[in-house]
Short mmCIF file of C-alpha atoms in Angstrom, two decimals:
data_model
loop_
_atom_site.label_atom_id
_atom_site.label_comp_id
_atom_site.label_asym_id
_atom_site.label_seq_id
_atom_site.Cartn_x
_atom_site.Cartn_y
_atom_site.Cartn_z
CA UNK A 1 125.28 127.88 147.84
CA UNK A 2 125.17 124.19 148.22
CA UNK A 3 121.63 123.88 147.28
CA UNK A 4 121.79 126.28 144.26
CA UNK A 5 124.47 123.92 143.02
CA UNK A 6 122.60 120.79 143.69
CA UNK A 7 119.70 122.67 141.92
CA UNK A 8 121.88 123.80 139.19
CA UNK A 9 122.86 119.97 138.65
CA UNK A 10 119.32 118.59 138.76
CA UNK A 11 118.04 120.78 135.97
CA UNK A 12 121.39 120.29 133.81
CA UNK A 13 121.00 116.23 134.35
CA UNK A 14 116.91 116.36 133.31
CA UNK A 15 117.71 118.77 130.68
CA UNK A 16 120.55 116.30 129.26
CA UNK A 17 118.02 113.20 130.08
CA UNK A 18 115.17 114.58 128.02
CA UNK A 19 117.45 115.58 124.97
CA UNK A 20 118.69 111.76 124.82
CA UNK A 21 114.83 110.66 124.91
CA UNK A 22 112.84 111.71 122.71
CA UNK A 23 108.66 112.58 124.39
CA UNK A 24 106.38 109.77 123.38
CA UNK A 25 104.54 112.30 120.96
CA UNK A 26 107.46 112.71 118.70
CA UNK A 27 108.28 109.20 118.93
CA UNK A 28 104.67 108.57 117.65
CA UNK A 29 104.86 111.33 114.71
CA UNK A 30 108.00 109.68 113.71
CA UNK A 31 106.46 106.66 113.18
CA UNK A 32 103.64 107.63 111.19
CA UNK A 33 105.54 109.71 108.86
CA UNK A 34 107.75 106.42 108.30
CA UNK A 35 104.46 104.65 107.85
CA UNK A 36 103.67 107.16 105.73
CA UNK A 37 106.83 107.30 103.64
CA UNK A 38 106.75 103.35 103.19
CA UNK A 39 102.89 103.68 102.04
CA UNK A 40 103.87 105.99 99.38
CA UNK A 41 107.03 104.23 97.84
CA UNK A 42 104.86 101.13 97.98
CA UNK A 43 102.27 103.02 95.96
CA UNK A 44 104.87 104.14 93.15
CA UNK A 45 106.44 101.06 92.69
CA UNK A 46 104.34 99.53 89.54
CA UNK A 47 102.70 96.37 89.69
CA UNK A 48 104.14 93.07 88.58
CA UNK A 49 101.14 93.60 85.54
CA UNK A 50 102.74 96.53 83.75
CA UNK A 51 106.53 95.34 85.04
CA UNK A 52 105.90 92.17 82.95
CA UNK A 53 104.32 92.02 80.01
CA UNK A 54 101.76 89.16 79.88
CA UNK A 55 101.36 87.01 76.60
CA UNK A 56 97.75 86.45 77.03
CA UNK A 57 95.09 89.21 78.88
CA UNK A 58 92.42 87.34 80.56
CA UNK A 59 89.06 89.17 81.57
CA UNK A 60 87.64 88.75 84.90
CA UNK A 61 84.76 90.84 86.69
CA UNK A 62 84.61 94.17 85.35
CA UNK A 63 87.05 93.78 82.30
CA UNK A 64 84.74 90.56 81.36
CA UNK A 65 81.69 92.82 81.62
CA UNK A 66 83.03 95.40 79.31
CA UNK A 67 84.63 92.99 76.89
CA UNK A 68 80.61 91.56 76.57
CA UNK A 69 79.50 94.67 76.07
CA UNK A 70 81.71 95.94 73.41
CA UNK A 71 81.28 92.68 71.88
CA UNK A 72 78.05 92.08 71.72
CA UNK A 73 76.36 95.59 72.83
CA UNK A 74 74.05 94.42 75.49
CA UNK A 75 74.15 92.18 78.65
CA UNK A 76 75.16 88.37 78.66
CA UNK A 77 72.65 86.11 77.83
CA UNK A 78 74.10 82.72 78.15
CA UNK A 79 72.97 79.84 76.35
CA UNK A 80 73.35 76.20 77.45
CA UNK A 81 74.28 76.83 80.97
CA UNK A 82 77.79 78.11 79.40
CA UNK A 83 79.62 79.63 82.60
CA UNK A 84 81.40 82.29 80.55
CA UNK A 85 83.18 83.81 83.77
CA UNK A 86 85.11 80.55 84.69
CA UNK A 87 86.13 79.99 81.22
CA UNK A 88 87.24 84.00 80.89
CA UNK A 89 88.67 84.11 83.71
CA UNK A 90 90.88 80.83 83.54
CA UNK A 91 91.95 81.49 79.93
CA UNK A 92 91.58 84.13 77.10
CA UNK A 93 88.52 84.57 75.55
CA UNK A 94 88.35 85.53 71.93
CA UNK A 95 85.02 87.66 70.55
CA UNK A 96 84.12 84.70 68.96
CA UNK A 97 83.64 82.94 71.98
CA UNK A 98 81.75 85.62 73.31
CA UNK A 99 79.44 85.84 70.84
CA UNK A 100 78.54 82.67 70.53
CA UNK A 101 78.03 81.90 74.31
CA UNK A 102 76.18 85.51 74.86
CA UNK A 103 74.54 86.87 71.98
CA UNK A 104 74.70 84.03 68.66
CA UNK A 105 71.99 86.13 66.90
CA UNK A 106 73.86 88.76 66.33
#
């Protein structure tokens, strides 16, 4: 009898124990799915570009690429050593400006 009650308590004191702690692989799925959750509301928020609306658009890398080539229809050709990328970049370039730095003939 005594050992089926000190049995009895054993199991009802591990069973309580492991309720309280959670095993160390739901502790880890928790975590990721937080990670997870944070990932996802950082992803919807929108960008400080489209929160605030900018008075002049500048055109660096890619953007500056397309902007030549909708402006002039080919690829840069600078002339004078004119570093068109700096200048884009650090303010707004007009077509104007493109033109006459990558294609003047036309």
């Amino acid at each position: 009898m005594f050992s089926f009650f000190t049995y009895f308590l054993l199991s009802a004191l591990l069973l309580s124990a492991s309720c309280r702690q959670p095993s160390m692989d739901t502790s880890k799925a928790d975590r990721i799915l937080r990670e997870i959750e944070m990932e996802t509301e950082l992803e919807n928020q929108l960008s400080r570009a489209r929160r605030v609306p900018a008075g002049e658009v500048r055109a660096c890398g890619r953007r500056l690429l397309l902007f030549v080539w909708s402006t002039c229809g080919e690829p840069c050709t600078p002339q004078e050593d004119m570093d068109i990328a700096t200048v884009c970049c650090t303010t707004q370039c007009t077509p104007s400006y493109i033109k006459q730095a990558c294609c003047p003939e036309k």
